[in-house]
mmCIF file of C-alpha atoms in Angstrom:
data_model
loop_
_atom_site.group_PDB
_atom_site.id
_atom_site.type_symbol
_atom_site.label_atom_id
_atom_site.label_comp_id
_atom_site.label_asym_id
_atom_site.label_seq_id
_atom_site.Cartn_x
_atom_site.Cartn_y
_atom_site.Cartn_z
ATOM 1 C CA MET A 1 24.022 7.985 17.871
ATOM 2 C CA ALA A 2 27.248 7.880 15.952
ATOM 3 C CA LEU A 3 28.935 4.527 15.812
ATOM 4 C CA ARG A 4 32.239 6.104 16.867
ATOM 5 C CA MET A 5 33.880 4.463 13.876
ATOM 6 C CA SER A 6 35.268 7.061 11.532
ATOM 7 C CA ASP A 7 35.605 4.510 8.755
ATOM 8 C CA ALA A 8 32.021 3.285 8.853
ATOM 9 C CA HIS A 9 31.098 5.751 6.147
ATOM 10 C CA SER A 10 28.831 3.608 3.925
ATOM 11 C CA LEU A 11 27.167 2.215 7.036
ATOM 12 C CA ASP A 12 26.481 5.666 8.513
ATOM 13 C CA THR A 13 25.113 6.907 5.194
ATOM 14 C CA LEU A 14 22.794 3.895 5.056
ATOM 15 C CA ILE A 15 21.572 4.454 8.621
ATOM 16 C CA GLN A 16 20.909 8.143 7.862
ATOM 17 C CA ALA A 17 19.020 7.200 4.685
ATOM 18 C CA LEU A 18 16.895 4.621 6.537
ATOM 19 C CA LYS A 19 16.075 7.248 9.181
ATOM 20 C CA ARG A 20 14.237 9.267 6.521
ATOM 21 C CA LEU A 21 11.570 6.552 6.358
ATOM 22 C CA PRO A 22 8.440 7.502 8.331
ATOM 23 C CA GLY A 23 8.322 5.920 11.795
ATOM 24 C CA VAL A 24 12.001 4.928 11.763
ATOM 25 C CA GLY A 25 14.332 6.351 14.427
ATOM 26 C CA VAL A 26 18.045 5.841 14.967
ATOM 27 C CA LYS A 27 17.719 2.498 16.761
ATOM 28 C CA SER A 28 15.388 1.015 14.155
ATOM 29 C CA ALA A 29 17.559 2.348 11.336
ATOM 30 C CA GLN A 30 20.634 0.698 12.893
ATOM 31 C CA ARG A 31 18.783 -2.561 13.369
ATOM 32 C CA MET A 32 17.612 -2.481 9.744
ATOM 33 C CA ALA A 33 21.093 -1.668 8.415
ATOM 34 C CA PHE A 34 22.784 -4.412 10.479
ATOM 35 C CA HIS A 35 20.096 -6.908 9.479
ATOM 36 C CA LEU A 36 20.413 -6.132 5.774
ATOM 37 C CA LEU A 37 24.223 -6.199 5.750
ATOM 38 C CA GLN A 38 24.594 -9.155 8.085
ATOM 39 C CA ARG A 39 21.761 -11.443 7.029
ATOM 40 C CA ASP A 40 20.064 -10.202 3.876
ATOM 41 C CA ARG A 41 22.339 -8.560 1.310
ATOM 42 C CA ALA A 42 20.057 -9.858 -1.442
ATOM 43 C CA GLY A 43 17.208 -8.024 0.316
ATOM 44 C CA ALA A 44 19.273 -4.834 0.426
ATOM 45 C CA GLN A 45 19.944 -5.031 -3.302
ATOM 46 C CA ALA A 46 16.328 -5.935 -4.091
ATOM 47 C CA LEU A 47 15.168 -2.935 -2.060
ATOM 48 C CA ALA A 48 17.650 -0.637 -3.822
ATOM 49 C CA ARG A 49 16.418 -1.818 -7.222
ATOM 50 C CA ALA A 50 12.748 -1.506 -6.204
ATOM 51 C CA LEU A 51 13.338 2.040 -4.930
ATOM 52 C CA MET A 52 15.123 3.102 -8.125
ATOM 53 C CA GLU A 53 12.467 1.593 -10.370
ATOM 54 C CA ALA A 54 9.562 2.991 -8.400
ATOM 55 C CA ALA A 55 11.109 6.464 -8.142
ATOM 56 C CA GLU A 56 11.551 6.418 -11.917
ATOM 57 C CA ASN A 57 8.322 4.775 -13.104
ATOM 58 C CA VAL A 58 5.628 5.561 -10.581
ATOM 59 C CA HIS A 59 3.693 8.803 -10.971
ATOM 60 C CA HIS A 60 0.151 10.054 -10.542
ATOM 61 C CA CYS A 61 -2.757 8.632 -12.528
ATOM 62 C CA GLU A 62 -3.992 11.358 -14.884
ATOM 63 C CA ARG A 63 -7.574 10.819 -13.817
ATOM 64 C CA CYS A 64 -7.674 9.760 -10.138
ATOM 65 C CA HIS A 65 -4.305 11.041 -8.887
ATOM 66 C CA THR A 66 -3.292 7.679 -7.351
ATOM 67 C CA LEU A 67 0.223 6.270 -7.785
ATOM 68 C CA THR A 68 0.591 4.148 -10.893
ATOM 69 C CA GLN A 69 3.155 3.432 -13.561
ATOM 70 C CA ASP A 70 0.705 3.893 -16.409
ATOM 71 C CA ARG A 71 -0.800 7.110 -17.698
ATOM 72 C CA VAL A 72 -4.218 6.100 -16.378
ATOM 73 C CA CYS A 73 -4.573 3.440 -13.658
ATOM 74 C CA ALA A 74 -6.432 0.143 -14.086
ATOM 75 C CA THR A 75 -9.309 1.175 -11.820
ATOM 76 C CA CYS A 76 -10.032 4.283 -13.907
ATOM 77 C CA LEU A 77 -9.845 2.244 -17.125
ATOM 78 C CA ASP A 78 -12.244 -0.441 -15.839
ATOM 79 C CA THR A 79 -15.362 -0.067 -18.013
ATOM 80 C CA ARG A 80 -17.430 -2.336 -15.718
ATOM 81 C CA ARG A 81 -17.303 0.299 -12.969
ATOM 82 C CA ASP A 82 -19.959 2.968 -12.461
ATOM 83 C CA HIS A 83 -18.421 6.134 -13.892
ATOM 84 C CA THR A 84 -21.161 8.360 -12.429
ATOM 85 C CA GLN A 85 -19.909 7.883 -8.843
ATOM 86 C CA LEU A 86 -16.649 9.393 -7.597
ATOM 87 C CA CYS A 87 -15.383 8.500 -4.129
ATOM 88 C CA VAL A 88 -12.724 10.791 -2.619
ATOM 89 C CA VAL A 89 -10.228 8.974 -0.350
ATOM 90 C CA GLU A 90 -6.977 10.023 1.311
ATOM 91 C CA THR A 91 -4.715 7.106 0.332
ATOM 92 C CA PRO A 92 -4.605 3.974 -1.844
ATOM 93 C CA ALA A 93 -4.832 2.004 1.439
ATOM 94 C CA ASP A 94 -8.193 3.657 2.176
ATOM 95 C CA GLN A 95 -9.257 2.863 -1.384
ATOM 96 C CA ALA A 96 -8.278 -0.778 -0.824
ATOM 97 C CA ALA A 97 -10.357 -0.850 2.400
ATOM 98 C CA LEU A 98 -13.430 0.364 0.483
ATOM 99 C CA GLU A 99 -12.749 -2.131 -2.324
ATOM 100 C CA ARG A 100 -12.637 -5.015 0.159
ATOM 101 C CA THR A 101 -16.212 -4.253 1.263
ATOM 102 C CA GLY A 102 -17.413 -5.015 -2.277
ATOM 103 C CA ALA A 103 -20.153 -2.408 -1.615
ATOM 104 C CA TYR A 104 -18.839 0.233 -4.009
ATOM 105 C CA ARG A 105 -18.452 -0.122 -7.760
ATOM 106 C CA GLY A 106 -17.815 3.497 -8.743
ATOM 107 C CA LEU A 107 -14.547 5.318 -9.392
ATOM 108 C CA TYR A 108 -12.120 6.998 -6.998
ATOM 109 C CA PHE A 109 -10.190 10.182 -6.577
ATOM 110 C CA VAL A 110 -7.146 9.599 -4.365
ATOM 111 C CA LEU A 111 -5.879 12.739 -2.623
ATOM 112 C CA MET A 112 -2.584 11.029 -1.650
ATOM 113 C CA GLY A 113 -2.733 12.905 1.659
ATOM 114 C CA LYS A 114 -4.909 15.318 3.578
ATOM 115 C CA LEU A 115 -4.888 19.067 4.116
ATOM 116 C CA SER A 116 -2.235 19.728 6.722
ATOM 117 C CA PRO A 117 -1.076 23.362 6.814
ATOM 118 C CA LEU A 118 1.502 22.587 9.514
ATOM 119 C CA ASP A 119 3.201 20.083 7.175
ATOM 120 C CA GLY A 120 2.870 22.496 4.265
ATOM 121 C CA ILE A 121 0.262 20.369 2.473
ATOM 122 C CA GLY A 122 -2.279 22.636 0.824
ATOM 123 C CA PRO A 123 -5.102 22.227 -1.741
ATOM 124 C CA HIS A 124 -2.645 22.206 -4.634
ATOM 125 C CA ASP A 125 -0.664 19.221 -3.257
ATOM 126 C CA LEU A 126 -3.873 17.192 -3.091
ATOM 127 C CA GLY A 127 -4.842 18.042 -6.676
ATOM 128 C CA LEU A 128 -8.153 19.583 -5.568
ATOM 129 C CA GLN A 129 -8.420 21.639 -8.770
ATOM 130 C CA LYS A 130 -8.208 18.420 -10.770
ATOM 131 C CA LEU A 131 -10.915 16.930 -8.527
ATOM 132 C CA PHE A 132 -13.243 19.919 -9.048
ATOM 133 C CA THR A 133 -12.727 19.796 -12.823
ATOM 134 C CA ARG A 134 -13.415 16.066 -12.794
ATOM 135 C CA ALA A 135 -16.571 16.487 -10.686
ATOM 136 C CA CYS A 136 -17.960 18.940 -13.271
ATOM 137 C CA ASP A 137 -17.162 16.800 -16.348
ATOM 138 C CA GLY A 138 -20.847 15.937 -16.918
ATOM 139 C CA ILE A 139 -20.247 12.195 -16.331
ATOM 140 C CA VAL A 140 -19.872 12.261 -12.530
ATOM 141 C CA GLN A 141 -23.253 12.602 -10.809
ATOM 142 C CA GLU A 142 -22.307 11.967 -7.184
ATOM 143 C CA VAL A 143 -19.155 12.783 -5.220
ATOM 144 C CA ILE A 144 -18.793 10.710 -2.034
ATOM 145 C CA LEU A 145 -16.363 12.134 0.526
ATOM 146 C CA ALA A 146 -14.590 9.240 2.245
ATOM 147 C CA THR A 147 -11.693 11.017 3.925
ATOM 148 C CA ASN A 148 -10.893 9.800 7.437
ATOM 149 C CA PHE A 149 -12.978 10.867 10.417
ATOM 150 C CA THR A 150 -10.003 12.575 12.036
ATOM 151 C CA ALA A 151 -9.651 16.328 12.550
ATOM 152 C CA GLU A 152 -7.536 16.694 9.384
ATOM 153 C CA GLY A 153 -9.710 14.318 7.354
ATOM 154 C CA GLU A 154 -12.862 16.229 8.387
ATOM 155 C CA ALA A 155 -11.205 19.550 7.535
ATOM 156 C CA THR A 156 -10.219 18.160 4.121
ATOM 157 C CA ALA A 157 -13.780 16.941 3.516
ATOM 158 C CA HIS A 158 -15.120 20.356 4.545
ATOM 159 C CA VAL A 159 -12.838 22.235 2.132
ATOM 160 C CA ILE A 160 -13.746 19.888 -0.735
ATOM 161 C CA ALA A 161 -17.455 20.155 0.060
ATOM 162 C CA GLU A 162 -17.258 23.962 0.024
ATOM 163 C CA GLY A 163 -15.414 23.908 -3.293
ATOM 164 C CA LEU A 164 -18.008 21.587 -4.847
ATOM 165 C CA LYS A 165 -20.941 23.601 -3.468
ATOM 166 C CA ALA A 166 -19.442 26.721 -5.095
ATOM 167 C CA LYS A 167 -19.813 24.845 -8.398
ATOM 168 C CA GLY A 168 -23.409 23.911 -7.590
ATOM 169 C CA LEU A 169 -22.684 20.298 -6.591
ATOM 170 C CA GLN A 170 -23.807 18.654 -3.333
ATOM 171 C CA PRO A 171 -21.355 15.912 -2.234
ATOM 172 C CA THR A 172 -22.313 13.108 0.164
ATOM 173 C CA ARG A 173 -20.218 11.946 3.140
ATOM 174 C CA LEU A 174 -19.748 8.432 4.553
ATOM 175 C CA ALA A 175 -22.191 7.925 7.438
ATOM 176 C CA ARG A 176 -20.921 8.460 10.960
ATOM 177 C CA GLY A 177 -22.359 6.118 13.567
ATOM 178 C CA VAL A 178 -21.876 3.202 15.898
ATOM 179 C CA PRO A 179 -19.420 0.608 14.485
ATOM 180 C CA VAL A 180 -20.866 -2.819 13.658
ATOM 181 C CA GLY A 181 -20.432 -5.276 16.550
ATOM 182 C CA SER A 182 -19.811 -2.638 19.206
ATOM 183 C CA GLU A 183 -21.639 -2.115 22.521
ATOM 184 C CA LEU A 184 -23.014 1.380 23.228
ATOM 185 C CA GLU A 185 -21.451 1.348 26.705
ATOM 186 C CA TYR A 186 -17.981 1.410 25.172
ATOM 187 C CA VAL A 187 -18.605 3.768 22.241
ATOM 188 C CA ASP A 188 -17.376 7.371 22.648
ATOM 189 C CA LEU A 189 -19.918 10.172 23.184
ATOM 190 C CA GLY A 190 -19.226 11.993 19.916
ATOM 191 C CA THR A 191 -19.991 8.847 17.917
ATOM 192 C CA ILE A 192 -23.252 8.207 19.823
ATOM 193 C CA ALA A 193 -24.274 11.842 19.374
ATOM 194 C CA HIS A 194 -23.703 11.584 15.609
ATOM 195 C CA ALA A 195 -25.572 8.253 15.494
ATOM 196 C CA LEU A 196 -28.528 9.909 17.257
ATOM 197 C CA VAL A 197 -28.609 12.910 14.905
ATOM 198 C CA ASP A 198 -28.260 10.742 11.785
ATOM 199 C CA ARG A 199 -30.776 8.080 13.003
ATOM 200 C CA ARG A 200 -32.982 6.498 10.337
ATOM 201 C CA MET B 1 -2.986 -6.668 1.249
ATOM 202 C CA ALA B 2 -2.904 -6.268 -2.491
ATOM 203 C CA LEU B 3 -3.710 -2.825 -3.750
ATOM 204 C CA ARG B 4 -6.161 -4.278 -6.262
ATOM 205 C CA MET B 5 -4.393 -2.378 -9.005
ATOM 206 C CA SER B 6 -2.945 -4.751 -11.531
ATOM 207 C CA ASP B 7 -0.738 -2.028 -12.996
ATOM 208 C CA ALA B 8 0.887 -0.976 -9.715
ATOM 209 C CA HIS B 9 3.782 -3.313 -10.366
ATOM 210 C CA SER B 10 6.731 -1.125 -9.301
ATOM 211 C CA LEU B 11 4.775 -0.025 -6.252
ATOM 212 C CA ASP B 12 3.947 -3.592 -5.198
ATOM 213 C CA THR B 13 7.568 -4.652 -5.685
ATOM 214 C CA LEU B 14 8.692 -1.742 -3.504
ATOM 215 C CA ILE B 15 6.179 -2.596 -0.762
ATOM 216 C CA GLN B 16 7.318 -6.234 -0.806
ATOM 217 C CA ALA B 17 10.979 -5.175 -0.616
ATOM 218 C CA LEU B 18 10.307 -2.823 2.321
ATOM 219 C CA LYS B 19 8.488 -5.660 4.114
ATOM 220 C CA ARG B 20 11.799 -7.556 4.302
ATOM 221 C CA LEU B 21 13.118 -4.951 6.748
ATOM 222 C CA PRO B 22 12.963 -6.155 10.363
ATOM 223 C CA GLY B 23 9.938 -4.829 12.247
ATOM 224 C CA VAL B 24 8.136 -3.697 9.098
ATOM 225 C CA GLY B 25 4.743 -5.211 8.243
ATOM 226 C CA VAL B 26 2.436 -4.593 5.290
ATOM 227 C CA LYS B 27 0.881 -1.397 6.691
ATOM 228 C CA SER B 28 4.246 0.179 7.558
ATOM 229 C CA ALA B 29 5.693 -0.868 4.203
ATOM 230 C CA GLN B 30 2.770 0.804 2.401
ATOM 231 C CA ARG B 31 3.134 3.941 4.481
ATOM 232 C CA MET B 32 6.868 4.061 3.722
ATOM 233 C CA ALA B 33 6.356 3.492 -0.013
ATOM 234 C CA PHE B 34 3.626 6.142 -0.290
ATOM 235 C CA HIS B 35 5.698 8.584 1.750
ATOM 236 C CA LEU B 36 8.804 8.085 -0.387
ATOM 237 C CA LEU B 37 6.971 8.311 -3.713
ATOM 238 C CA GLN B 38 4.625 11.110 -2.704
ATOM 239 C CA ARG B 39 6.825 13.360 -0.588
ATOM 240 C CA ASP B 40 10.459 12.281 -0.719
ATOM 241 C CA ARG B 41 11.667 10.900 -4.051
ATOM 242 C CA ALA B 42 15.107 12.296 -3.298
ATOM 243 C CA GLY B 43 15.040 10.223 -0.093
ATOM 244 C CA ALA B 44 14.078 7.122 -2.079
ATOM 245 C CA GLN B 45 16.998 7.623 -4.449
ATOM 246 C CA ALA B 46 19.400 8.416 -1.600
ATOM 247 C CA LEU B 47 18.313 5.232 0.181
ATOM 248 C CA ALA B 48 18.738 3.184 -2.993
ATOM 249 C CA ARG B 49 22.269 4.529 -3.498
ATOM 250 C CA ALA B 50 23.175 4.015 0.183
ATOM 251 C CA LEU B 51 21.917 0.412 0.036
ATOM 252 C CA MET B 52 23.880 -0.344 -3.140
ATOM 253 C CA GLU B 53 27.067 1.201 -1.798
ATOM 254 C CA ALA B 54 26.820 -0.453 1.600
ATOM 255 C CA ALA B 55 25.977 -3.862 0.110
ATOM 256 C CA GLU B 56 29.065 -3.540 -2.095
ATOM 257 C CA ASN B 57 31.592 -1.943 0.257
ATOM 258 C CA VAL B 58 30.747 -3.008 3.787
ATOM 259 C CA HIS B 59 32.179 -6.288 5.059
ATOM 260 C CA HIS B 60 33.574 -7.711 8.275
ATOM 261 C CA CYS B 61 36.669 -6.249 9.955
ATOM 262 C CA GLU B 62 39.458 -8.824 9.702
ATOM 263 C CA ARG B 63 40.224 -8.519 13.390
ATOM 264 C CA CYS B 64 37.027 -7.713 15.324
ATOM 265 C CA HIS B 65 34.364 -8.971 12.891
ATOM 266 C CA THR B 66 32.368 -5.695 12.979
ATOM 267 C CA LEU B 67 30.966 -4.143 9.813
ATOM 268 C CA THR B 68 33.411 -1.774 8.122
ATOM 269 C CA GLN B 69 34.441 -0.776 4.631
ATOM 270 C CA ASP B 70 38.161 -1.112 5.361
ATOM 271 C CA ARG B 71 40.164 -4.286 5.840
ATOM 272 C CA VAL B 72 40.623 -3.493 9.548
ATOM 273 C CA CYS B 73 38.283 -1.049 11.344
ATOM 274 C CA ALA B 74 39.427 2.214 12.973
ATOM 275 C CA THR B 75 38.902 0.901 16.509
ATOM 276 C CA CYS B 76 41.206 -2.065 15.927
ATOM 277 C CA LEU B 77 43.844 0.212 14.345
ATOM 278 C CA ASP B 78 43.766 2.720 17.247
ATOM 279 C CA THR B 79 47.188 2.369 18.890
ATOM 280 C CA ARG B 80 46.089 4.382 21.959
ATOM 281 C CA ARG B 81 43.737 1.579 22.997
ATOM 282 C CA ASP B 82 44.686 -1.202 25.395
ATOM 283 C CA HIS B 83 45.352 -4.211 23.141
ATOM 284 C CA THR B 84 45.499 -6.641 26.079
ATOM 285 C CA GLN B 85 41.763 -6.389 26.750
ATOM 286 C CA LEU B 86 39.142 -7.852 24.410
ATOM 287 C CA CYS B 87 35.474 -7.169 25.040
ATOM 288 C CA VAL B 88 32.954 -9.469 23.294
ATOM 289 C CA VAL B 89 29.684 -7.729 22.331
ATOM 290 C CA GLU B 90 26.708 -8.764 20.238
ATOM 291 C CA THR B 91 26.315 -5.710 17.977
ATOM 292 C CA PRO B 92 28.020 -2.418 17.027
ATOM 293 C CA ALA B 93 25.167 -0.702 18.945
ATOM 294 C CA ASP B 94 26.248 -2.526 22.135
ATOM 295 C CA GLN B 95 29.837 -1.511 21.398
ATOM 296 C CA ALA B 96 28.702 2.121 21.041
ATOM 297 C CA ALA B 97 26.894 1.881 24.415
ATOM 298 C CA LEU B 98 30.116 0.690 26.093
ATOM 299 C CA GLU B 99 32.124 3.410 24.319
ATOM 300 C CA ARG B 100 29.766 6.114 25.592
ATOM 301 C CA THR B 101 30.572 5.152 29.206
ATOM 302 C CA GLY B 102 34.228 6.105 28.605
ATOM 303 C CA ALA B 103 35.086 3.383 31.144
ATOM 304 C CA TYR B 104 36.642 0.937 28.665
ATOM 305 C CA ARG B 105 39.711 1.584 26.520
ATOM 306 C CA GLY B 106 40.443 -1.937 25.273
ATOM 307 C CA LEU B 107 39.492 -3.581 21.986
ATOM 308 C CA TYR B 108 36.315 -5.324 20.908
ATOM 309 C CA PHE B 109 35.150 -8.468 19.200
ATOM 310 C CA VAL B 110 31.729 -7.938 17.656
ATOM 311 C CA LEU B 111 29.723 -11.152 17.184
ATOM 312 C CA MET B 112 27.185 -9.392 14.905
ATOM 313 C CA GLY B 113 24.466 -11.518 16.489
ATOM 314 C CA LYS B 114 23.944 -14.154 19.136
ATOM 315 C CA LEU B 115 23.638 -17.917 19.125
ATOM 316 C CA SER B 116 20.095 -18.682 18.053
ATOM 317 C CA PRO B 117 19.619 -22.262 16.825
ATOM 318 C CA LEU B 118 15.964 -21.592 15.928
ATOM 319 C CA ASP B 119 17.066 -18.860 13.488
ATOM 320 C CA GLY B 120 19.881 -21.078 12.212
ATOM 321 C CA ILE B 121 22.619 -18.920 13.758
ATOM 322 C CA GLY B 122 25.401 -21.155 15.027
ATOM 323 C CA PRO B 123 28.998 -20.673 16.287
ATOM 324 C CA HIS B 124 30.326 -20.358 12.726
ATOM 325 C CA ASP B 125 28.040 -17.401 11.884
ATOM 326 C CA LEU B 126 29.362 -15.487 14.896
ATOM 327 C CA GLY B 127 32.997 -16.104 13.961
ATOM 328 C CA LEU B 128 33.700 -17.856 17.278
ATOM 329 C CA GLN B 129 36.708 -19.683 15.802
ATOM 330 C CA LYS B 130 38.217 -16.315 14.879
ATOM 331 C CA LEU B 131 37.508 -15.105 18.429
ATOM 332 C CA PHE B 132 39.224 -18.134 20.008
ATOM 333 C CA THR B 133 42.273 -17.708 17.747
ATOM 334 C CA ARG B 134 42.409 -14.015 18.619
ATOM 335 C CA ALA B 135 42.116 -14.703 22.376
ATOM 336 C CA CYS B 136 45.158 -17.008 22.161
ATOM 337 C CA ASP B 137 47.356 -14.623 20.128
ATOM 338 C CA GLY B 138 49.598 -13.836 23.118
ATOM 339 C CA ILE B 139 48.627 -10.132 23.152
ATOM 340 C CA VAL B 140 45.142 -10.478 24.643
ATOM 341 C CA GLN B 141 45.289 -11.060 28.391
ATOM 342 C CA GLU B 142 41.634 -10.656 29.362
ATOM 343 C CA VAL B 143 38.442 -11.496 27.511
ATOM 344 C CA ILE B 144 35.377 -9.646 28.867
ATOM 345 C CA LEU B 145 32.040 -11.166 27.888
ATOM 346 C CA ALA B 146 29.554 -8.338 27.385
ATOM 347 C CA THR B 147 26.764 -10.138 25.540
ATOM 348 C CA ASN B 148 23.251 -9.124 26.591
ATOM 349 C CA PHE B 149 21.703 -10.496 29.785
ATOM 350 C CA THR B 150 18.928 -12.190 27.858
ATOM 351 C CA ALA B 151 18.456 -15.961 27.551
ATOM 352 C CA GLU B 152 20.202 -16.023 24.155
ATOM 353 C CA GLY B 153 22.943 -13.599 25.231
ATOM 354 C CA GLU B 154 23.654 -15.689 28.335
ATOM 355 C CA ALA B 155 23.752 -18.875 26.268
ATOM 356 C CA THR B 156 26.184 -17.222 23.854
ATOM 357 C CA ALA B 157 28.395 -16.084 26.751
ATOM 358 C CA HIS B 158 28.302 -19.620 28.181
ATOM 359 C CA VAL B 159 29.379 -21.232 24.901
ATOM 360 C CA ILE B 160 32.212 -18.709 24.456
ATOM 361 C CA ALA B 161 33.333 -19.181 28.082
ATOM 362 C CA GLU B 162 33.438 -22.969 27.625
ATOM 363 C CA GLY B 163 35.441 -22.598 24.416
ATOM 364 C CA LEU B 164 37.934 -20.261 26.082
ATOM 365 C CA LYS B 165 38.262 -22.494 29.171
ATOM 366 C CA ALA B 166 39.088 -25.429 26.864
ATOM 367 C CA LYS B 167 42.048 -23.320 25.709
ATOM 368 C CA GLY B 168 43.073 -22.566 29.302
ATOM 369 C CA LEU B 169 41.650 -19.023 29.395
ATOM 370 C CA GLN B 170 39.282 -17.680 32.064
ATOM 371 C CA PRO B 171 37.029 -14.923 30.675
ATOM 372 C CA THR B 172 35.263 -12.329 32.849
ATOM 373 C CA ARG B 173 31.621 -11.304 32.540
ATOM 374 C CA LEU B 174 29.991 -7.896 33.016
ATOM 375 C CA ALA B 175 28.657 -7.673 36.594
ATOM 376 C CA ARG B 176 24.988 -8.387 37.147
ATOM 377 C CA GLY B 177 23.331 -6.263 39.787
ATOM 378 C CA VAL B 178 20.927 -3.491 40.682
ATOM 379 C CA PRO B 179 20.860 -0.715 38.041
ATOM 380 C CA VAL B 180 22.118 2.711 39.133
ATOM 381 C CA GLY B 181 19.269 4.970 40.292
ATOM 382 C CA SER B 182 16.776 2.164 40.874
ATOM 383 C CA GLU B 183 14.789 1.339 44.020
ATOM 384 C CA LEU B 184 15.006 -2.237 45.319
ATOM 385 C CA GLU B 185 11.220 -2.396 45.650
ATOM 386 C CA TYR B 186 10.860 -2.221 41.870
ATOM 387 C CA VAL B 187 13.824 -4.382 40.843
ATOM 388 C CA ASP B 188 13.047 -7.947 39.723
ATOM 389 C CA LEU B 189 13.899 -10.884 41.975
ATOM 390 C CA GLY B 190 16.532 -12.427 39.702
ATOM 391 C CA THR B 191 18.502 -9.190 39.646
ATOM 392 C CA ILE B 192 18.389 -8.803 43.432
ATOM 393 C CA ALA B 193 19.445 -12.453 43.901
ATOM 394 C CA HIS B 194 22.444 -11.902 41.569
ATOM 395 C CA ALA B 195 23.306 -8.637 43.370
ATOM 396 C CA LEU B 196 23.278 -10.512 46.690
ATOM 397 C CA VAL B 197 25.481 -13.355 45.431
ATOM 398 C CA ASP B 198 27.955 -10.941 43.783
ATOM 399 C CA ARG B 199 28.013 -8.473 46.732
ATOM 400 C CA ARG B 200 31.348 -6.792 47.442
#
């Protein structure tokens, strides 16, 4: 929706720029622009500075591929962690979820996405070659695939597993099963089927 | 949620800055930051520039209070419009909705908000004094209140109407009634009651 104001050039540019954010449509972009300009100019300037700084300083960790402003991120440099385990996750948010459990003390490889041919995201974008090289470095003894249990996450896990098997490695995958605290009656069939097959 | 990466300073700052946008929580802010840094750095820089420019150039129109980068906005300067009618709306988006109807050719006064004591938004923030002065300038003959039909919009319209009446002016209000294309069975009671009272 144009604002029908030929002079609202800076405003239109801002709304268009906000629309590029994922999950933001025209109405949200307008609301954000009006809010920033009407009530929070300091916030607008802080956001502009943060964007500039991040776009300049943040890049991929040389070892785990996550976003960081150092050459190697703090997690990879942490000597108290178990360097023989390598957990493959899709995003830093997934990594944070695993960290919160406190059940894993190994290292990570962050794909920063998942295989998605329709969006033009292939093995190279996820740094899979770097992952395979890392898995064969003689230090890593176990690769745990912790991509999401969605169609794309499963496909990504499958491709990585095939690549590792070609190098003679056998990765593990997070267990599928019934979520803690749930009642069987309300759990979907696929999950129950997997829980039956993987029973212990 | 912290990312548990002590070195992710620029990234954390960016996530915090994105969280200041209305309707954006931690998860959305993370998704936006990862998207911008992973897939759209050009978008991040374009957004930063647009924010800086807008924060510097955009201010209120001297006459109608809307956001513009000129002293007086294009709508107010348009000599083909009917300068005897002044329509009071909450936001430029509401103004755009009225413009799309093509049924109004007068001028606007944009409050850029609504009275909301809980959020600390009082008559001064909406430029009501400017509106009252404008309504008494001898050119304006009709003030049409087109604030939203929400509790806050109605309260705002009431306060403006009282202020105008104190100056001897009688504003009009957009008609309440049954929306075009709707079936009475599914229209709420308040709307039907208003449609009955205002029948013509």
